[in-house]
XYZ file of C-alpha atoms in Angstrom:
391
model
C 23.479 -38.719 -39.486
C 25.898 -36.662 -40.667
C 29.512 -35.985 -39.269
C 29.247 -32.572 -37.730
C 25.522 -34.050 -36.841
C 26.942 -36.454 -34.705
C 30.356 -34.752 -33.317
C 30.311 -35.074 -29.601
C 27.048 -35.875 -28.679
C 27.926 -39.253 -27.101
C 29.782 -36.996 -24.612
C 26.977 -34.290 -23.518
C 24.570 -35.015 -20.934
C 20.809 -35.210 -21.484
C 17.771 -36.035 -19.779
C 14.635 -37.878 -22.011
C 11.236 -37.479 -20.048
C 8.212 -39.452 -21.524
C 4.975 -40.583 -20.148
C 3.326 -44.345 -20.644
C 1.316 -44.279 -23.625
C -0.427 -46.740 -25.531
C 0.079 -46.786 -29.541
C -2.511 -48.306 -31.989
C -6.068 -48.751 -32.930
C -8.406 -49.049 -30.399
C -6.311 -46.943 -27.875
C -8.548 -44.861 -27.383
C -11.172 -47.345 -25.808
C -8.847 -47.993 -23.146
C -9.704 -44.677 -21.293
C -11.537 -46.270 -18.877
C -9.436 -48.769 -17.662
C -6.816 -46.448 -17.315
C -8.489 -43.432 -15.621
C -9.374 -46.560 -12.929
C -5.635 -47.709 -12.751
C -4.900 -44.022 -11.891
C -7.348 -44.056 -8.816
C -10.187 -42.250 -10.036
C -13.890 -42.020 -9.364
C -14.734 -39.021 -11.185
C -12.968 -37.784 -14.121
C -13.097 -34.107 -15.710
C -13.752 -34.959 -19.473
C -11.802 -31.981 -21.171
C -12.772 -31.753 -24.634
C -14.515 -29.022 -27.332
C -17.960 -29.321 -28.893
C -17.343 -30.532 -32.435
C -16.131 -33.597 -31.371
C -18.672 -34.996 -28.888
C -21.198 -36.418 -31.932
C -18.797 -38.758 -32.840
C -19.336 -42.141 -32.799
C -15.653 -42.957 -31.097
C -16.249 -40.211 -28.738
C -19.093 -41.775 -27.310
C -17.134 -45.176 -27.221
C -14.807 -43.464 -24.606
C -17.797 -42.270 -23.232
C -19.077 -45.708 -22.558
C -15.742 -46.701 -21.695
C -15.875 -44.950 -18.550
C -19.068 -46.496 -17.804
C -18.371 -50.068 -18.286
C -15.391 -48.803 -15.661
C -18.025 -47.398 -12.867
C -16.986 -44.264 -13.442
C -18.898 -41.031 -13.388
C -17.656 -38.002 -15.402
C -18.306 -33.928 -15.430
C -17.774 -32.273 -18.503
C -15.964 -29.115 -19.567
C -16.040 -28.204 -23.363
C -15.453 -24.456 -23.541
C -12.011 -24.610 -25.026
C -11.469 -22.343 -27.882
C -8.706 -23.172 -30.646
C -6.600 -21.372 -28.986
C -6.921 -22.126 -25.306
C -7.727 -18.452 -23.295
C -6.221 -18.274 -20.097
C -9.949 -17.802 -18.537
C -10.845 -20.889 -19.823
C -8.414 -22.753 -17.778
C -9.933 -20.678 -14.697
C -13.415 -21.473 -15.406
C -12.306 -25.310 -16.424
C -10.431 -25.613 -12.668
C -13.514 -23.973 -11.173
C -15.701 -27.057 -12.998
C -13.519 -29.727 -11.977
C -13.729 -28.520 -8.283
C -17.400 -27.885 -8.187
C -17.881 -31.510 -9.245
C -15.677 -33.119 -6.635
C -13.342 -34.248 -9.397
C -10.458 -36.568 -9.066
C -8.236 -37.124 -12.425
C -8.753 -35.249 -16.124
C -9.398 -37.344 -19.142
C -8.224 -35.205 -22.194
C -9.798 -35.986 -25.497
C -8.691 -33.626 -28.713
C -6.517 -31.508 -30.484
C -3.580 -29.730 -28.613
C -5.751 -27.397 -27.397
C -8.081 -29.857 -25.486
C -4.843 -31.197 -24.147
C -2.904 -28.072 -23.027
C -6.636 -26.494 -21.569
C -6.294 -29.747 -19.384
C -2.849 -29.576 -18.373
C -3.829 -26.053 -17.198
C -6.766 -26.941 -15.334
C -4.875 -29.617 -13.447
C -2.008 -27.606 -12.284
C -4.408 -24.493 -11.327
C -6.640 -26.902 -9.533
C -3.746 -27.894 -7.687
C -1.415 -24.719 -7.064
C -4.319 -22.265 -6.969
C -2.691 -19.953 -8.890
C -3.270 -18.358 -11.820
C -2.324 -20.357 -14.962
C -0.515 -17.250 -16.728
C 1.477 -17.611 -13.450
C 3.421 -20.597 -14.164
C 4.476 -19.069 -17.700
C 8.228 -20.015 -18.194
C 10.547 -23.777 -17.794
C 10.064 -25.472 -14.231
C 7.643 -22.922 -12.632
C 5.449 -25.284 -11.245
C 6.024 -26.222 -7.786
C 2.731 -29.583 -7.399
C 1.734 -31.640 -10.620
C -1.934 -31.935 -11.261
C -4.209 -34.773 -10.262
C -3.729 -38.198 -13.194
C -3.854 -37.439 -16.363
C -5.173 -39.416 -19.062
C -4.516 -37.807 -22.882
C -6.433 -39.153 -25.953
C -5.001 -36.880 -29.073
C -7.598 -36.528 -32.313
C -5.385 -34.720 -34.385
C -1.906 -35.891 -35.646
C 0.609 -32.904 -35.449
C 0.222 -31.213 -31.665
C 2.003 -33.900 -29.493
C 0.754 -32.407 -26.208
C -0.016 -35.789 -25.131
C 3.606 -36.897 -25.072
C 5.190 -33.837 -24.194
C 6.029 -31.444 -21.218
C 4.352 -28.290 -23.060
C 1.104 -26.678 -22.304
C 0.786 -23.153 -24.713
C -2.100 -20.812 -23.166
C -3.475 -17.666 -24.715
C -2.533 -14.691 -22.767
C -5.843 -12.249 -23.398
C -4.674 -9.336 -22.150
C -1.378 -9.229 -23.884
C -2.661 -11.295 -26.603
C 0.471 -14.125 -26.830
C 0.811 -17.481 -26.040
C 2.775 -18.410 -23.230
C 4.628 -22.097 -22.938
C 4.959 -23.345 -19.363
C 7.463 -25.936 -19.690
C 7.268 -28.776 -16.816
C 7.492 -32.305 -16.021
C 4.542 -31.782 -13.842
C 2.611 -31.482 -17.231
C 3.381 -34.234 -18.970
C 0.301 -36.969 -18.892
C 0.498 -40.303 -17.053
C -1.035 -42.096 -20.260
C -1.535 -41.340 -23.751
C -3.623 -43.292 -25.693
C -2.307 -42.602 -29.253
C -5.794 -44.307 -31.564
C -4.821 -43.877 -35.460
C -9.122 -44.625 -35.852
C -9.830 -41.141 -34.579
C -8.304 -39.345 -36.778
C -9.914 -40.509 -39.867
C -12.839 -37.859 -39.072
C -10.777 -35.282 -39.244
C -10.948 -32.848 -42.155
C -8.786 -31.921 -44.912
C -7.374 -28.478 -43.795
C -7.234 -29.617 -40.377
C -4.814 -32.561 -41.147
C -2.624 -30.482 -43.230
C -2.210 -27.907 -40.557
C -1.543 -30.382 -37.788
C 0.560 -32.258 -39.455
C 2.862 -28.955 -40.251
C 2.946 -28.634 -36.607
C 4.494 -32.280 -36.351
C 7.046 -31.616 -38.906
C 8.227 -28.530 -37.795
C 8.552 -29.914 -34.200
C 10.933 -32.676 -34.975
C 12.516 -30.243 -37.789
C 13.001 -27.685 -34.669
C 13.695 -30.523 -32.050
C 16.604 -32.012 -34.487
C 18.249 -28.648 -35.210
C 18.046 -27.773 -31.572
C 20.857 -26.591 -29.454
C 19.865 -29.097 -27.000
C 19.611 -31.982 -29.049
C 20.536 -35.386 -27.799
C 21.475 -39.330 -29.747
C 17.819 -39.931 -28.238
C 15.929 -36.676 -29.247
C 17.872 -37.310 -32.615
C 16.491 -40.608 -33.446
C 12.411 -40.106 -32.852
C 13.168 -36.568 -34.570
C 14.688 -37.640 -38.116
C 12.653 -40.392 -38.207
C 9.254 -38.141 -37.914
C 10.428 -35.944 -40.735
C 10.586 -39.204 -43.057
C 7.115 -40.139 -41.557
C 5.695 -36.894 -42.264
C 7.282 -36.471 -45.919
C 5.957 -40.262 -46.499
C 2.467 -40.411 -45.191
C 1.125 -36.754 -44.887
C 0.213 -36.242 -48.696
C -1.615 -39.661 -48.683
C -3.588 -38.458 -45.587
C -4.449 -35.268 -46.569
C -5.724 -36.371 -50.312
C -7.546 -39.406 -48.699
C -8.903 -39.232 -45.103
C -10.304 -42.475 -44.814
C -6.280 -44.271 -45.481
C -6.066 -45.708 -42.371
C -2.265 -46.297 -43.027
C -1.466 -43.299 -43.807
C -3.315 -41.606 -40.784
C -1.418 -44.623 -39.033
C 2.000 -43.352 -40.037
C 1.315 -39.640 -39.291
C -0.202 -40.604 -35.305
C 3.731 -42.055 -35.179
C 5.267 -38.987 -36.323
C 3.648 -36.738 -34.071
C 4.402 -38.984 -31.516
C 7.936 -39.465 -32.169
C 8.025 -35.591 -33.031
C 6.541 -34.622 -29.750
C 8.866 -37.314 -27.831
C 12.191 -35.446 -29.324
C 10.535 -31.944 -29.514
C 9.240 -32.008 -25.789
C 12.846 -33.016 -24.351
C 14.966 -31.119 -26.920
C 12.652 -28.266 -27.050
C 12.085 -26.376 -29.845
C 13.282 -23.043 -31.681
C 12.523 -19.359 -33.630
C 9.455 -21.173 -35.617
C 7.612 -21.836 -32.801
C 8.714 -18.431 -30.837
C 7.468 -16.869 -33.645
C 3.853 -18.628 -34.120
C 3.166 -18.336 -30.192
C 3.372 -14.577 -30.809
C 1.494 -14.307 -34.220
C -1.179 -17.013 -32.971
C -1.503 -15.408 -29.828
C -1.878 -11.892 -31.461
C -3.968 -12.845 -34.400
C -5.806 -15.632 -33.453
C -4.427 -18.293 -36.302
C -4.166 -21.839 -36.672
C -0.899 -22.850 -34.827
C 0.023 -25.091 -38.052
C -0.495 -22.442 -40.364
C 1.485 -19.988 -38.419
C 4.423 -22.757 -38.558
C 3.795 -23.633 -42.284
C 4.274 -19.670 -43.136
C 7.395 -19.419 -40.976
C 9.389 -23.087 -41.926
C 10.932 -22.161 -44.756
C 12.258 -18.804 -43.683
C 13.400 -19.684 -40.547
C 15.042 -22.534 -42.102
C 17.093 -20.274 -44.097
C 18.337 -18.061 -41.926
C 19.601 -20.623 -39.534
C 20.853 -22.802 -42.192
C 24.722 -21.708 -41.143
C 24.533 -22.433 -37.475
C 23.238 -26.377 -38.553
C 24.434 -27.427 -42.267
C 24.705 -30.815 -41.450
C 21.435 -31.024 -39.383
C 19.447 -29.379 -41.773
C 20.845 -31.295 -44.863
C 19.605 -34.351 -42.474
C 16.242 -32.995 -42.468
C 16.080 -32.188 -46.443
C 17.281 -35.612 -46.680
C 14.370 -37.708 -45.336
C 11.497 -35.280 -46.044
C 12.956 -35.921 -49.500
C 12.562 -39.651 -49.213
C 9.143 -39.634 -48.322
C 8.881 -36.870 -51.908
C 10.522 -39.086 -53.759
C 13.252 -36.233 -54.334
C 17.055 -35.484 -53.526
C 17.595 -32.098 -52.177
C 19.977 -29.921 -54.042
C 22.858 -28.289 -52.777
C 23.384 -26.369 -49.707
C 20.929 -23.862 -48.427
C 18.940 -23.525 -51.443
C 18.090 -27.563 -51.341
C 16.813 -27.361 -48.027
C 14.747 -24.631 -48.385
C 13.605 -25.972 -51.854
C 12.317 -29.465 -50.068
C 10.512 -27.363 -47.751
C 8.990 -25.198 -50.088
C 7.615 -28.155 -52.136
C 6.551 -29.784 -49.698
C 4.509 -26.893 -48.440
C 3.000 -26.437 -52.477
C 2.208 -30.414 -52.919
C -0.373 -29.776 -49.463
C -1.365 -26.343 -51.264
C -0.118 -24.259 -48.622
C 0.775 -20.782 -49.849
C -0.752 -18.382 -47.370
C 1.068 -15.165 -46.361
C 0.193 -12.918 -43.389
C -1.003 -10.125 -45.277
C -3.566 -12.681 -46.166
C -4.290 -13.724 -42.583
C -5.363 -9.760 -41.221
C -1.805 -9.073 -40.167
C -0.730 -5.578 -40.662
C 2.686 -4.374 -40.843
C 2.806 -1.865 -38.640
C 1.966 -4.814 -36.399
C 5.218 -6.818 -36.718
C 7.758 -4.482 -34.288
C 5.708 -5.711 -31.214
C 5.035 -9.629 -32.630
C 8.758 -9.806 -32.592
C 9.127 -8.565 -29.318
C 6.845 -10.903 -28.079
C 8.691 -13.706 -29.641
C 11.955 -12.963 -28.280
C 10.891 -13.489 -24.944
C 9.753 -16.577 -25.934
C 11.548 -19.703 -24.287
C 11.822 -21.913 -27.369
C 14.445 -18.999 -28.587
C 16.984 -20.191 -26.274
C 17.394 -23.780 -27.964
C 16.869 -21.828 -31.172
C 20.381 -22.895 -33.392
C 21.413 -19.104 -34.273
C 20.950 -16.302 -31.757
C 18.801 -14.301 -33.244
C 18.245 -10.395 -32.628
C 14.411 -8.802 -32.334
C 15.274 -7.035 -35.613
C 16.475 -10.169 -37.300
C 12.985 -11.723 -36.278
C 11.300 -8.901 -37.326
C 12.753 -9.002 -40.718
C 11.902 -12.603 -41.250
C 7.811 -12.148 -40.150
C 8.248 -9.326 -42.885
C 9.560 -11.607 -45.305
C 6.481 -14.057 -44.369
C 4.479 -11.465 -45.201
């Protein structure tokens, strides 16, 4: 860590919230045993359709069996989890005299359950607890298994719902989210495609890349966040060239963990701000929204951070066998590469996003909460200027 990196952060005060989790393969098989430990009878199995044919999907399944437990089953979770979702996945888990929520997928299996559960419990609308510590009861127990590497919701105190009317994602950002157990199975991810695992594991960079330059960074946050950036640059490539390397699908279920362990207590920054709106408005990968904005965003807060971001250069680099050059320029140039060895060159133009659409995506991502620990205050015309230069 560099000097100004480390300059007073012995002194500041910081809280680290976590839930129990499990890491390795087999995890995953666990379920059972650990929906019982958390009193239930009846689990709400919160998942989406592409994944139930697989073989380790029905292991869980059978999990819960060998347990005595019964289980309902809610699978109507888009990509992008709609706020109407939640409502009709709270309605299912009442309806079936439900007592705990067994997540199994991708973020947005995880954050559809974390809605469900505090909906079922609050009775409130889920777009109503939009915002940091607006949710007065947690949910019933909840169990997370994660399938992708990159989203972290199963570690972390973020659930990110799709607003339909005002097309945006809203964060709701709460303790009473964050999962009583994650089981963190490397085996799970080895069906996952190609595109998918470069996208996700975007997402896990540019959380601990966000959670390290944050303004509410901590020694602890530090520590899980520089070391998922080295995890990431290391074992990402490998993954994404050859699905079936268990190690390297190994290494990148520990960065997202570690990412979403710094990321959900240091919180996060204009990257993300910015892909909640443009995901939200155009219906995009999360990743890929991220992946289009690192780079930039990374630039333009390079001078609020030096040290921090010559940090994160600095490992990513490790795992690319490369030394970052100097200043602003390296850093951006590590980023870049690393975005062209996973063949990610997309721009929004691309992606259906029209220009005349960017005044009102960067309005929607100032009033994003991950702006506040963003490093540099930024303006809504500074934002709007960098979603033009991503385009």
């Amino acid at each position: 860590m560099t000097a100004d990196a480390a300059q007073g952060v012995m002194l500041d005060m910081r809280k680290f919230v976590a839930p129990e989790f499990v890491f390795g393969l087999g995890a995953s098989r666990l379920a059972g045993q650990y929906c019982r430990n958390l009193g239930a009878r009846r689990p709400l199995v919160v998942t989406m359709p592409d994944l139930m044919g697989h073989d380790w999907f029905q292991a869980i399944l059978a999990g819960l069996d060998e347990h005595g437990l019964e289980h309902a089953m809610f699978s109507a979770v888009s990509e992008n989890p709609r706020d109407f979702e939640v409502a009709q996945g709270a309605e299912r888990y009442a309806d079936q005299g439900c007592d705990a929520i067994l997540a199994v997928g991708g973020g947005s299996a995880m954050d559809c359950a974390k809605g469900i559960g505090i909906v079922h419990a609050n009775g409130q609308d889920v777009l109503e607890f939009a915002g940091v510590d607006m949710v007065a009861r947690p949910g019933p127990p909840l169990v997370c298994v994660p399938t992708t590497a990159g989203s972290s919701a199963d570690v972390s105190q973020f659930a990110i719902i799709n607003d339909t009317a005002r097309r945006v994602k809203v964060a709701i950002v709460s303790k009473t989210v964050v999962a009583d157990t994650a089981l963190v199975d490397p085996g799970v991810t080895l069906t996952m495609g190609r595109e998918l695992t470069v996208h996700t594991g975007l997402d896990a960079l540019t959380h601990a890349v966000e959670a390290y330059v944050s303004n509410a960074n901590g020694p602890v946050t530090d520590l899980f966040a520089l070391e998922a950036v080295r995890l990431v640059g290391a074992h990402l490539g490998a993954a994404a060239d050859d699905g079936r390397d268990l190690d390297a699908r190994a290494g990148m279920m520990l960065a997202s963990m570690y990412a979403g362990l710094a990321f959900s207590n240091a919180i996060l920054g204009a990257v993300h701000g910015m892909a909640h709106s443009l995901g939200g408005h155009s219906d995009l990968p999360h990743g890929m929204c991220n992946a289009i904005l690192l780079d930039l965003v990374a630039a333009f807060n390079y001078d609020a951070a030096p040290g921090r971001y010559r940090d994160v250069a600095e490992a990513l680099g490790r795992g690319l066998g490369m030394v970052p050059g100097p200043g602003r320029e390296g850093v951006v140039e590590i980023l870049r590469a690393f975005k062209r060895r996973l063949g990610v060159d997309k721009r929004l133009g691309e992606l259906g996003v029209r220009r005349e659409d960017l005044p009102r995506l960067a309005e929607l991502a100032m009033q994003d909460p991950c702006m506040v620990t963003n490093p540099r205050k930024p303006t809504r015309e500074e934002i709007e200027a960098l979603y033009a230069q991503a385009f």
